[in-house]
Coordinates of C-alpha atoms and ligand atoms in Angstrom, one line a residue:
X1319 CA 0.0 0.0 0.0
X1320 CA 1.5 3.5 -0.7
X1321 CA 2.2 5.9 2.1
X1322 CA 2.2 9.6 2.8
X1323 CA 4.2 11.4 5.2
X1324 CA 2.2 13.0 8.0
X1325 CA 3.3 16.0 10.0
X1326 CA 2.0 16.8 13.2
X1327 CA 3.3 20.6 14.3
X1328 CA 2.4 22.4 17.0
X1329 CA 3.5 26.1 18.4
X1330 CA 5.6 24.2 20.9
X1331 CA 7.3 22.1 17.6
X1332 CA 6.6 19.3 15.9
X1333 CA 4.9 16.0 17.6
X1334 CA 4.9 13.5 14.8
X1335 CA 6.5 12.8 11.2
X1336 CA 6.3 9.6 9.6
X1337 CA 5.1 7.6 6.9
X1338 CA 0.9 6.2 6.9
X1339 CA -0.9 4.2 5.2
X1340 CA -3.9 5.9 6.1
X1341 CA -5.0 8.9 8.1
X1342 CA -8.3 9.9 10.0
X1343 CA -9.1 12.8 11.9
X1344 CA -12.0 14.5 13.1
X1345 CA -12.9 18.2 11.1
X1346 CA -16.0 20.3 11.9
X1347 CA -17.9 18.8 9.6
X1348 CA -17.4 15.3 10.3
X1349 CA -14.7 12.6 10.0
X1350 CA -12.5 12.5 7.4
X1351 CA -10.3 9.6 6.2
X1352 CA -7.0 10.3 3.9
X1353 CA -4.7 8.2 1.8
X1354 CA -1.8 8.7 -0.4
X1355 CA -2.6 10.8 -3.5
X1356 CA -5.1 12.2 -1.9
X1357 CA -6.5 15.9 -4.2
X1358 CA -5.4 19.2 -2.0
X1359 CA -7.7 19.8 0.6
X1360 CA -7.7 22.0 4.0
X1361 CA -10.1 21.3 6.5
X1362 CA -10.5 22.6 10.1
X1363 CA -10.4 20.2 12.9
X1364 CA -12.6 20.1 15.8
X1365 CA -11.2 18.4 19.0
X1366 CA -10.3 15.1 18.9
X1367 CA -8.3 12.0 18.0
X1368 CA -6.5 11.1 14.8
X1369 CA -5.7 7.8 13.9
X1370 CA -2.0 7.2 11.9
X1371 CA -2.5 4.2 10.3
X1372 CA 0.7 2.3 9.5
X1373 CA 1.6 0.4 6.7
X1374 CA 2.6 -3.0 8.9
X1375 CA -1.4 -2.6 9.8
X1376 CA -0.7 -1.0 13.4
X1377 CA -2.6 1.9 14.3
X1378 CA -1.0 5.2 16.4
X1379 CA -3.0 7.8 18.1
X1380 CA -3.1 11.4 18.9
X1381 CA -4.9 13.9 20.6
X1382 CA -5.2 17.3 18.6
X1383 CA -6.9 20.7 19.9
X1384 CA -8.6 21.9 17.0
X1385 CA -6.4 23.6 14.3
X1386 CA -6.3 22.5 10.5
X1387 CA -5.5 19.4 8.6
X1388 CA -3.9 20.6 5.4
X1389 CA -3.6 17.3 2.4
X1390 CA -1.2 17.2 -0.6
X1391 CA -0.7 14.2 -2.6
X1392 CA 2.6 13.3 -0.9
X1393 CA 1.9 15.0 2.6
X1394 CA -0.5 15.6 5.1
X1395 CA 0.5 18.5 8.0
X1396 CA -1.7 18.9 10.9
X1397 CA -1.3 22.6 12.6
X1398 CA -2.5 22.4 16.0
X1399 CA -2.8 24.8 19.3
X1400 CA -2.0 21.4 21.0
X1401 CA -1.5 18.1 20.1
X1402 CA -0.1 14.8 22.1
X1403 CA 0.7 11.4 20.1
X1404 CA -0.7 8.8 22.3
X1405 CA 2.6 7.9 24.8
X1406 CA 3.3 10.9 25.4
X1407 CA -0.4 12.2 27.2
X1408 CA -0.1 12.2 31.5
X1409 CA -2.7 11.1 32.2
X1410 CA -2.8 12.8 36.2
X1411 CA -2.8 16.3 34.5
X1412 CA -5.7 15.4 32.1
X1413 CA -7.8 14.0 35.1
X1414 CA -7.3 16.9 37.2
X1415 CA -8.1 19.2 34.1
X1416 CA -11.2 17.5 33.5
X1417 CA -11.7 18.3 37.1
X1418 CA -11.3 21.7 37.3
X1419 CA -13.4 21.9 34.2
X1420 CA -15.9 20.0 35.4
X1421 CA -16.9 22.4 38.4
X1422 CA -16.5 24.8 36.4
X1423 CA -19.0 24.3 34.2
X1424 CA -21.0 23.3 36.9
X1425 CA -20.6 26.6 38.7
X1426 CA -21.1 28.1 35.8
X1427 CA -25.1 29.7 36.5
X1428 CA -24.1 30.8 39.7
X1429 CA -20.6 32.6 39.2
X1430 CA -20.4 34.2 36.0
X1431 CA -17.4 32.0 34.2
X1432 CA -16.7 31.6 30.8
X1433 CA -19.1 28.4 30.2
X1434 CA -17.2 28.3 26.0
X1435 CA -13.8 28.5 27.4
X1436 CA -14.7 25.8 30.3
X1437 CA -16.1 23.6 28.2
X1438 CA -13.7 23.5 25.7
X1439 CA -10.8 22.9 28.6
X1440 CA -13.2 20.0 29.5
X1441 CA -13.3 18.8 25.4
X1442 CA -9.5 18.6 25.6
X1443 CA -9.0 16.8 28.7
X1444 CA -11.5 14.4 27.7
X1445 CA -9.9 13.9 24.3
X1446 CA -6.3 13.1 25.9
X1447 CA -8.0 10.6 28.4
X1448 CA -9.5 8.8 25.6
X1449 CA -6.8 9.2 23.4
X1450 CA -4.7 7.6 26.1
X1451 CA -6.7 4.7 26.7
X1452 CA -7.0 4.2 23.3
X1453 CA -10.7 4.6 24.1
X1454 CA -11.9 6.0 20.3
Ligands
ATP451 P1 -3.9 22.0 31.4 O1 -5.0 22.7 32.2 O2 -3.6 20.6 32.0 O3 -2.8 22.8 31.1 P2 -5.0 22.5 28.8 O4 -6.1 21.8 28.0 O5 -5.3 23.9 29.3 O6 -4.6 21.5 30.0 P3 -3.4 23.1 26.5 O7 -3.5 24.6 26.6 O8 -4.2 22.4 25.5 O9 -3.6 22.5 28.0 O10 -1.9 22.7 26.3 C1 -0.8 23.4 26.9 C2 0.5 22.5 26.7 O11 0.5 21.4 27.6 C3 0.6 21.9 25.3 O12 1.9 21.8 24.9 C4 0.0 20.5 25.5 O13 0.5 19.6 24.5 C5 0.4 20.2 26.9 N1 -0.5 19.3 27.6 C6 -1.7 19.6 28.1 N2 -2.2 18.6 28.8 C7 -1.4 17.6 28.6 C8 -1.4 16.2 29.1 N3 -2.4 15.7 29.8 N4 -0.4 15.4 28.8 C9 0.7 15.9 28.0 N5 0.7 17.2 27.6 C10 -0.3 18.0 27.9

């Protein structure tokens, strides 16, 4: 099967680069699901995992936070705020975030907190928990 190089970068740097098979990630508008040769196409990316396919038929994930997924024949980039492959995701930091965002949605009628910004907070941590457990 023919492979396409996939770049995952960050403002912190770059997170991933190798070859796939096959790559899915979540956009706005729904899942989309990229090979090799694929036609150019950029697409916004809503919160979620992305599945690296490899060509030995093994599967790596990540956890991206939004950004764009940009597709050329020979290359696939991913431009995130934040992204974590898989390994790298603790696990302590995203329960405690989902915590914290947790009451504060929760308090959100009462004390006047951004409800967008918590929820979004609780979107990521939730993302990297499941991302982690490979729970997608
Ligand atoms: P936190 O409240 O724990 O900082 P957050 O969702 O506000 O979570 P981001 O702003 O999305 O964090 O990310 C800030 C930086 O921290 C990024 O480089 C991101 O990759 C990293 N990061 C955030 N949470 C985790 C995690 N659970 N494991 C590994 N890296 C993380």
């Amino acid at each position: 099967m023919k492979t396409v190089t996939v770049n995952i970068v960050t403002p912190d740097g770059p997170v991933y680069d190798s070859e796939v098979s096959m790559v899915v990630a979540k956009t706005t508008s729904g899942e989309i699901g990229v090979l090799a040769g694929h036609i150019p196409t950029v697409a916004p990316l809503a919160i979620g995992a992305v599945k690296l396919k490899k060509a030995d038929g093994s599967t790596e994930l990540a956890a991206v936070s939004g950004g764009f997924i940009e597709v050329r024949p020979d290359k696939i980039s991913i431009l995130a705020p934040s992204a974590e492959v898989a390994s790298t995701i603790d696990i302590a930091r995203a329960k405690e975030a989902l915590a914290r965002a947790e009451e504060r949605v929760q308090k959100q009628k009462t004390d006047n907190i951004d409800f967008k910004r918590a929820d979004l907070s609780l979107k990521r941590a939730l993302n990297r928990i499941n991302v982690h457990q490979g729970n997608i």
